[in-house]
Amino acid sequence: MTSPAPSQLPSKPPTTLQQQTSASRAPAQPPPQHAGLRLPSNRKTIYDRNLNRTRTAELSRASFAYLFAEMVSYAQKQVTGIQDLERRLNELGYPLGLRLLPLLLHRSSTPTHPSPRPTRILPLLQLIASPLWKHLFAKPADSIESSSTDPSEYMIIDNEPLVNTYISVPKEMSQLNCAAFVAGIVEGVCAGGGMKAAVSAHNAGEEGAMWPGKTVILVRFEESVVKRENQK
């Protein structure tokens, strides 16, 4: 068997200088996106937004009411009772509180005067009842009280919690307080400030009273936090 002559072999067309230049200028292909991940047309995500956002960027009440109602419906699935539902709402709010504390400190800081992290119980509670409440609900909490019998217990009182305004609670679940979500946020802020506490929401209003939806956010600090407070 004889091999074909060199003139009969297929030859590759030569690459011209113009083709090489065009290939080098071809735009780079974007990296493939993962399944389910979508980016906006400007290629920016929530992490590209300015932390010092203005009031015009706030969420409307209608949007909040819809999102929170869906959150309650999601938490209500496969629960064993009211306490279990409140526990799940608390767990949903906890990671939000962990992130809100550094955000609030950043927004209240200046280049020359950074806001320090609270190291005492009362300044932390004042941060929660005023800047945090205003950030979340556009108004401060109505009052802060301390327990007369237990030095580890404090109460943040909201006469009309926004989270309960758009939630219809059936009579058989009258003990439910959806402000357990807010209690989870407060618990996350306390943990982020190095003062761990167990936080829960309790109904304190009465039918026919001025504030029938009055809610008490009970903050019960750990014993180690109280001991450290007394040593300062």
C-alpha positions as semicolon CSV with decimal commas, in nm:
position;residue;x (nm);y (nm);z (nm)
1;M;0,000;0,000;0,000
2;T;0,148;0,329;-0,103
3;S;0,101;0,657;0,079
4;P;-0,043;0,951;-0,111
5;A;0,190;1,203;-0,254
6;P;0,248;1,522;-0,055
7;S;0,058;1,724;-0,311
8;Q;-0,253;1,507;-0,258
9;L;-0,269;1,553;0,125
10;P;-0,540;1,794;0,251
11;S;-0,380;2,113;0,362
12;K;-0,506;2,358;0,633
13;P;-0,568;2,707;0,495
14;P;-0,317;2,955;0,629
15;T;-0,430;3,194;0,904
16;T;-0,400;3,554;0,803
17;L;-0,295;3,837;1,033
18;Q;-0,645;3,986;1,011
19;Q;-0,804;3,661;1,136
20;Q;-0,559;3,643;1,429
21;T;-0,638;4,001;1,527
22;S;-1,016;3,939;1,510
23;A;-0,982;3,630;1,729
24;S;-0,782;3,818;1,991
25;R;-1,046;4,094;2,001
26;A;-1,342;3,860;2,038
27;P;-1,539;3,936;2,357
28;A;-1,489;3,692;2,642
29;Q;-1,784;3,469;2,709
30;P;-1,946;3,520;3,053
31;P;-1,903;3,232;3,298
32;P;-2,192;2,987;3,298
33;Q;-2,450;3,055;3,567
34;H;-2,552;2,791;3,814
35;A;-2,893;2,636;3,776
36;G;-3,159;2,860;3,933
37;L;-2,926;3,160;3,978
38;R;-3,043;3,470;3,795
39;L;-2,872;3,805;3,784
40;P;-3,031;4,135;3,678
41;S;-2,936;4,293;3,350
42;N;-2,691;4,532;3,520
43;R;-2,506;4,231;3,670
44;K;-2,546;4,372;4,025
45;T;-2,684;4,190;4,329
46;I;-2,804;4,300;4,672
47;Y;-2,442;4,299;4,789
48;D;-2,366;4,589;4,553
49;R;-2,619;4,822;4,714
50;N;-2,519;5,109;4,937
51;L;-2,562;5,033;5,307
52;N;-2,666;5,392;5,377
53;R;-2,993;5,370;5,188
54;T;-3,241;5,656;5,195
55;R;-3,601;5,662;5,313
56;T;-3,721;5,638;4,951
57;A;-3,586;5,283;4,938
58;E;-3,810;5,156;5,219
59;L;-4,055;4,872;5,167
60;S;-4,422;4,966;5,149
61;R;-4,662;4,840;5,415
62;A;-4,862;4,646;5,157
63;S;-4,552;4,458;5,045
64;F;-4,451;4,393;5,405
65;A;-4,799;4,267;5,495
66;Y;-4,796;4,023;5,202
67;L;-4,444;3,895;5,273
68;F;-4,504;3,854;5,646
69;A;-4,836;3,675;5,591
70;E;-4,658;3,432;5,359
71;M;-4,386;3,386;5,621
72;V;-4,643;3,298;5,886
73;S;-4,812;3,054;5,646
74;Y;-4,475;2,891;5,578
75;A;-4,394;2,863;5,950
76;Q;-4,739;2,719;6,021
77;K;-4,672;2,408;5,815
78;Q;-4,618;2,090;6,017
79;V;-4,629;2,256;6,360
80;T;-4,761;2,080;6,669
81;G;-4,914;2,382;6,842
82;I;-4,898;2,752;6,917
83;Q;-4,566;2,729;7,104
84;D;-4,410;2,542;6,813
85;L;-4,532;2,805;6,567
86;E;-4,396;3,090;6,781
87;R;-4,065;2,905;6,810
88;R;-4,038;2,881;6,430
89;L;-4,120;3,251;6,390
90;N;-3,854;3,328;6,650
91;E;-3,600;3,123;6,455
92;L;-3,684;3,313;6,136
93;G;-3,618;3,647;6,304
94;Y;-3,296;3,548;6,484
95;P;-3,052;3,564;6,188
96;L;-3,203;3,896;6,083
97;G;-3,116;4,042;6,424
98;L;-2,758;3,920;6,396
99;R;-2,715;4,124;6,075
100;L;-2,910;4,431;6,185
101;L;-2,682;4,520;6,475
102;P;-2,366;4,585;6,265
103;L;-2,579;4,760;6,002
104;L;-2,725;5,004;6,256
105;L;-2,383;5,069;6,408
106;H;-2,243;5,136;6,061
107;R;-2,518;5,381;5,971
108;S;-2,482;5,573;6,296
109;S;-2,104;5,600;6,258
110;T;-1,901;5,877;6,101
111;P;-1,549;5,855;5,955
112;T;-1,411;6,022;6,268
113;H;-1,653;5,885;6,530
114;P;-1,740;5,518;6,480
115;S;-2,031;5,393;6,691
116;P;-1,908;5,147;6,956
117;R;-2,087;4,821;7,016
118;P;-2,293;4,839;7,339
119;T;-2,129;4,660;7,631
120;R;-2,398;4,723;7,894
121;I;-2,755;4,595;7,909
122;L;-2,933;4,930;7,921
123;P;-2,754;5,089;7,621
124;L;-2,823;4,773;7,422
125;L;-3,194;4,782;7,509
126;Q;-3,208;5,153;7,422
127;L;-3,050;5,074;7,085
128;I;-3,317;4,809;7,027
129;A;-3,614;5,016;7,144
130;S;-3,527;5,328;6,945
131;P;-3,295;5,296;6,639
132;L;-3,387;4,934;6,567
133;W;-3,761;4,987;6,615
134;K;-3,750;5,299;6,397
135;H;-3,558;5,111;6,129
136;L;-3,811;4,827;6,125
137;F;-4,142;4,997;6,205
138;A;-4,079;5,373;6,152
139;K;-4,149;5,442;6,521
140;P;-3,978;5,369;6,853
141;A;-4,102;5,117;7,105
142;D;-4,340;5,263;7,360
143;S;-4,137;5,187;7,672
144;I;-3,866;4,979;7,839
145;E;-3,923;4,833;8,184
146;S;-3,720;4,618;8,418
147;S;-3,857;4,342;8,636
148;S;-3,892;4,423;9,005
149;T;-3,833;4,061;9,108
150;D;-3,576;3,927;8,859
151;P;-3,269;4,138;8,769
152;S;-3,219;3,940;8,448
153;E;-3,560;4,028;8,300
154;Y;-3,644;4,337;8,097
155;M;-3,954;4,423;7,894
156;I;-3,984;4,615;7,568
157;I;-4,345;4,723;7,524
158;D;-4,514;4,794;7,192
159;N;-4,877;4,902;7,222
160;E;-4,959;4,825;6,857
161;P;-4,707;4,592;6,688
162;L;-4,700;4,634;6,312
163;V;-4,649;4,260;6,257
164;N;-4,985;4,184;6,421
165;T;-5,180;4,449;6,230
166;Y;-5,232;4,243;5,914
167;I;-5,259;3,896;6,072
168;S;-5,602;3,752;6,147
169;V;-5,578;3,505;6,437
170;P;-5,865;3,254;6,479
171;K;-6,034;3,225;6,818
172;E;-5,892;2,881;6,885
173;M;-5,542;3,031;6,851
174;S;-5,608;3,350;7,050
175;Q;-5,289;3,300;7,251
176;L;-5,075;3,322;6,938
177;N;-4,862;3,634;6,907
178;C;-4,686;3,670;6,573
179;A;-4,454;3,925;6,733
180;A;-4,249;3,617;6,817
181;F;-4,076;3,703;6,491
182;V;-3,974;4,040;6,641
183;A;-3,865;3,860;6,957
184;G;-3,634;3,652;6,742
185;I;-3,486;3,970;6,592
186;V;-3,426;4,110;6,942
187;E;-3,267;3,783;7,050
188;G;-3,034;3,796;6,749
189;V;-2,932;4,156;6,831
190;C;-2,856;4,058;7,191
191;A;-2,648;3,762;7,077
192;G;-2,463;3,981;6,826
193;G;-2,383;4,224;7,108
194;G;-2,233;3,947;7,320
195;M;-2,524;3,941;7,567
196;K;-2,717;3,623;7,507
197;A;-3,079;3,619;7,615
198;A;-3,400;3,424;7,572
199;V;-3,661;3,653;7,417
200;S;-4,034;3,585;7,381
201;A;-4,349;3,780;7,291
202;H;-4,657;3,792;7,516
203;N;-5,005;3,939;7,478
204;A;-5,072;4,212;7,735
205;G;-5,379;4,381;7,590
206;E;-5,739;4,335;7,694
207;E;-6,063;4,358;7,501
208;G;-6,210;4,705;7,526
209;A;-5,884;4,858;7,647
210;M;-5,711;5,144;7,473
211;W;-5,446;4,909;7,332
212;P;-5,602;4,564;7,283
213;G;-5,301;4,445;7,082
214;K;-5,042;4,552;7,339
215;T;-4,742;4,320;7,330
216;V;-4,457;4,271;7,575
217;I;-4,122;4,152;7,440
218;L;-3,973;3,976;7,742
219;V;-3,591;3,971;7,739
220;R;-3,437;3,728;7,990
221;F;-3,057;3,758;7,993
222;E;-2,833;3,468;8,085
223;E;-2,689;3,457;8,436
224;S;-2,335;3,515;8,308
225;V;-2,447;3,840;8,142
226;V;-2,601;3,967;8,468
227;K;-2,287;3,881;8,664
228;R;-2,069;4,063;8,414
229;E;-2,305;4,362;8,431
230;N;-2,272;4,380;8,810
231;Q;-1,893;4,368;8,794
232;K;-1,868;4,680;8,573
